Short mmCIF file of C-alpha atoms in Angstrom, two decimals:
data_model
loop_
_atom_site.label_atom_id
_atom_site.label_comp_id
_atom_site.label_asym_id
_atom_site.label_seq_id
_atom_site.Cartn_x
_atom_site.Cartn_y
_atom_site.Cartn_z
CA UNK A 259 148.20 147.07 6.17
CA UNK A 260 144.51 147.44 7.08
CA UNK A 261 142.11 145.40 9.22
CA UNK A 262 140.06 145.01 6.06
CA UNK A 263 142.13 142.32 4.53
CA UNK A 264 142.38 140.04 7.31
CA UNK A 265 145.92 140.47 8.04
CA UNK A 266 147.44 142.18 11.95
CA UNK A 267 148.65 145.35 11.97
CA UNK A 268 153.00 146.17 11.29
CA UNK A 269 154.81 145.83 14.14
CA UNK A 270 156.33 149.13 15.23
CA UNK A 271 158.70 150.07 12.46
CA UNK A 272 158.57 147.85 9.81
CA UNK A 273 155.52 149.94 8.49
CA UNK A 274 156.02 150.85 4.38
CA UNK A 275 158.14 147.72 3.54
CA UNK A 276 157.55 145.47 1.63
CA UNK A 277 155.46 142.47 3.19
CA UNK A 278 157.41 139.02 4.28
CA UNK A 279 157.37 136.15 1.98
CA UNK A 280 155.67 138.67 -1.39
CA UNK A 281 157.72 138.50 -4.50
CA UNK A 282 158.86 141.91 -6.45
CA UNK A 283 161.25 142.40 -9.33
CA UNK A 284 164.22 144.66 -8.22
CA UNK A 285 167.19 146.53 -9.01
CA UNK A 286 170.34 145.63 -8.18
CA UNK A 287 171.74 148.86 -6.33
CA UNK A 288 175.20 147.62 -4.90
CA UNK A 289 177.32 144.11 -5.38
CA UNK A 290 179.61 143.14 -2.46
CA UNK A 291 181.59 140.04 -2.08
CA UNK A 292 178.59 138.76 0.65
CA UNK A 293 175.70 139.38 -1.31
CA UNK A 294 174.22 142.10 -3.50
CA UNK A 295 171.90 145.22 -2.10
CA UNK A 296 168.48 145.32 -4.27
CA UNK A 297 166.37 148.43 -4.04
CA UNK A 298 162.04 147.65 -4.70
CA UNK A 299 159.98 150.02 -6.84
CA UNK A 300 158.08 152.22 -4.70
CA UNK A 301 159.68 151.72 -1.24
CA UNK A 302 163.08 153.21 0.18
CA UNK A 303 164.72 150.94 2.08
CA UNK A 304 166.94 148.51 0.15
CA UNK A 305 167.49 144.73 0.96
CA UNK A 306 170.21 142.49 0.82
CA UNK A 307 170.49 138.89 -1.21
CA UNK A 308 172.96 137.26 0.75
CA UNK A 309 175.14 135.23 -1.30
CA UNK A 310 173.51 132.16 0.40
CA UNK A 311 170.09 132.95 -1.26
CA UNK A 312 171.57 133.47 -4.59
CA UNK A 313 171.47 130.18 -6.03
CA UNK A 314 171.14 126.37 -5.04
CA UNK A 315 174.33 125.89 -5.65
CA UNK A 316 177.12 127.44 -3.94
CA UNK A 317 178.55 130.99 -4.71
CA UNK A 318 181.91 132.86 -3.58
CA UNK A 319 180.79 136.08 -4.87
CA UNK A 320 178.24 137.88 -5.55
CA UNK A 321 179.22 139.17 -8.62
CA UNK A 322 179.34 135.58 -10.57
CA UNK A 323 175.34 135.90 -9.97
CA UNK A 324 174.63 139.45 -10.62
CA UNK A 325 175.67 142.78 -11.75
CA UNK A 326 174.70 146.76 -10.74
CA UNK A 327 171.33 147.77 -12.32
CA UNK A 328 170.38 143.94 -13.18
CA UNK A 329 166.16 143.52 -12.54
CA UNK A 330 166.42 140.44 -10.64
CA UNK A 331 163.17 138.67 -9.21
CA UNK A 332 163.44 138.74 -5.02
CA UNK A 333 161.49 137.20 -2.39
CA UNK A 334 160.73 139.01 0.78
CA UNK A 335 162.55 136.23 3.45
CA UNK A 336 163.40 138.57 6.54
CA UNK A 337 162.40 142.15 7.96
CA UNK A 338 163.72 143.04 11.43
CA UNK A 339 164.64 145.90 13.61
CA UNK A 340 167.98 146.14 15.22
CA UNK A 341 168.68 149.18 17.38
CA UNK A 342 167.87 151.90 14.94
CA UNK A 343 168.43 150.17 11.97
CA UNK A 344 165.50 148.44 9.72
CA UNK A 345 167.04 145.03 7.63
CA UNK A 346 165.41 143.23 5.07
CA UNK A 347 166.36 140.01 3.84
CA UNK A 348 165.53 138.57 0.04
CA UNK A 349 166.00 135.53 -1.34
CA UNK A 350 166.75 134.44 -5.11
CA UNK A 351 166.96 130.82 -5.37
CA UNK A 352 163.32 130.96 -4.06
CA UNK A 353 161.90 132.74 -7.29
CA UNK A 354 162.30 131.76 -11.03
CA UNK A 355 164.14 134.39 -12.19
CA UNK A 356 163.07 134.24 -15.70
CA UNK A 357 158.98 133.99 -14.64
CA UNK A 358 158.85 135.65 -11.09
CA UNK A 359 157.41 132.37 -9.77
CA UNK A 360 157.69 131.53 -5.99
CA UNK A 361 159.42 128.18 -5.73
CA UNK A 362 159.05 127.82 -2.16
CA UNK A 363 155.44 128.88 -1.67
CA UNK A 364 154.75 127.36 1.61
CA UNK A 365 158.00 128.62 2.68
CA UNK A 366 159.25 125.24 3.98
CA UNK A 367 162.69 125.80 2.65
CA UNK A 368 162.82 129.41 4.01
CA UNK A 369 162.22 128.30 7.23
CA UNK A 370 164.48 125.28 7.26
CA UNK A 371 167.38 127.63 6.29
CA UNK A 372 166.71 130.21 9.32
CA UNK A 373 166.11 127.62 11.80
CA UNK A 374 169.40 125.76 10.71
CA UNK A 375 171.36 129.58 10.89
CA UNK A 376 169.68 130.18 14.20
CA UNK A 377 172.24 130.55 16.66
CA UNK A 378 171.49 129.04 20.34
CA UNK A 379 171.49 131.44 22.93
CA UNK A 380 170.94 130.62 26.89
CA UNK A 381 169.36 133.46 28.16
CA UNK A 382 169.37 132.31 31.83
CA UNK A 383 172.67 133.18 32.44
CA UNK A 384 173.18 130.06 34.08
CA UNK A 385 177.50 128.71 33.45
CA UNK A 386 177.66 125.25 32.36
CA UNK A 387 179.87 123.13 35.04
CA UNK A 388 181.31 120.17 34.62
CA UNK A 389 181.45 118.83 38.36
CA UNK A 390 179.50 115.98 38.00
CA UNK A 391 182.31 113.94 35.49
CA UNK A 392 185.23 115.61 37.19
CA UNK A 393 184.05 113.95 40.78
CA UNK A 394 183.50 111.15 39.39
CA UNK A 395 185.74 108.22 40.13
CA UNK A 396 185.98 105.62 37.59
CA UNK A 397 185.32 102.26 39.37
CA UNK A 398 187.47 100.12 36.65
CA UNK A 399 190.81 101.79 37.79
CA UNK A 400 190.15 103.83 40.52
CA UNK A 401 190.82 107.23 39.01
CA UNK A 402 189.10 110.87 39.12
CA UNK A 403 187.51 112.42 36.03
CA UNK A 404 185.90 110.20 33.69
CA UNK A 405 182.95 107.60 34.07
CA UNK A 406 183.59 103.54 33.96
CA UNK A 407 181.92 103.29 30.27
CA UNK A 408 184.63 105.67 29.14
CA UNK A 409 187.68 103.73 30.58
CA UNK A 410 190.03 102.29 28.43
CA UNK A 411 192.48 101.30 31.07
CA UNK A 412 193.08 97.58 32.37
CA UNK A 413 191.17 96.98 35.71
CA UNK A 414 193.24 97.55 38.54
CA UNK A 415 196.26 99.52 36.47
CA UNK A 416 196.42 103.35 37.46
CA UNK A 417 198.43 105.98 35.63
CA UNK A 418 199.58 108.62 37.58
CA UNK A 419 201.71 111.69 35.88
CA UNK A 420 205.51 112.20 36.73
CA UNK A 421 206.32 115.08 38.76
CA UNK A 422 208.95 117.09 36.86
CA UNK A 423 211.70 117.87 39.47
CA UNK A 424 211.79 113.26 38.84
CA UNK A 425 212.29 113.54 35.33
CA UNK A 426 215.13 116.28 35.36
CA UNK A 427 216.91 113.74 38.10
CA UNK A 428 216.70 111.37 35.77
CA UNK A 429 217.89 113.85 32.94
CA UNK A 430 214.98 114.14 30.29
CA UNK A 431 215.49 118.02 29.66
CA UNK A 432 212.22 119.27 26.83
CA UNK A 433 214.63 121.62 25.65
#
């Protein structure tokens, strides 16, 4: 990309691919069960259509959609780097495969679908505890572990587990 049509310049290593969210007609270069591998006229890299950008509806394979060396219209939906390797993402239920028209132009559904896959990561490092409920004694019956709105015991009637060597006096084997 140049300066000249108002655009930033390619983040390190994504130079010569295809540019996000631009529409191409492609060749369908390898069908797995996940999705199928589309290679672009004029670039190298190939992309993948997941099977979850294949249609609106849902599909188990990706060969009820499409078959090797099928032109298929693709949308450009993700381009990353990880480690070494260059990915690009397309999308088919986001162009009309019989006119090549963008369906999703402002890219709304797009970017509903990758915020929804998005996993959550805490980066602090920080562990979760759970101190606070666990020293927390309920003041309906008295116990540890669980707050008063969560009670479902009568006020004033505690439960207290059995020790073991009891029940074997008494004979109740779990064998």
């Amino acid at each position: 990309m140049s300066d000249s049509d108002g655009q930033a310049h390619e983040p390190a290593g994504l130079e010569g691919l295809p540019p996000l969210h631009s529409i191409s007609k492609g060749e369908v270069v390898s069908v797995q069960t996940y999705g199928a591998f589309v290679r672009l006229p004029g670039y190298k890299k190939e992309g993948l259509v997941h099977v979850s950008e294949m249609s609106a509806s849902r599909v188990e394979n990706a060969s009820e959609i499409v078959d090797m060396g099928e032109k298929i219209w693709i949308k450009v939906i993700g381009r990353e780097i990880q480690g070494d390797k260059v990915k690009l993402s397309f999308s088919m239920k986001a162009v009309n495969q019989g006119t090549g028209q963008d369906l999703d132009p402002n890219n709304v559904n797009g970017d509903q679908d990758q915020r929804r896959r998005r996993k959550f990561r805490d980066h602090t490092g920080n562990r979760i505890t759970l101190e606070a409920v666990l020293n927390t004694t309920c003041s309906k019956c008295g116990c540890k572990g669980h707050f008063t709105k969560d009670c479902f015991s009568t006020p004033g009637l505690q439960y207290a587990l059995v020790p073991e060597e009891e029940m074997q006096r008494h004979g109740n084997n779990h064998c």
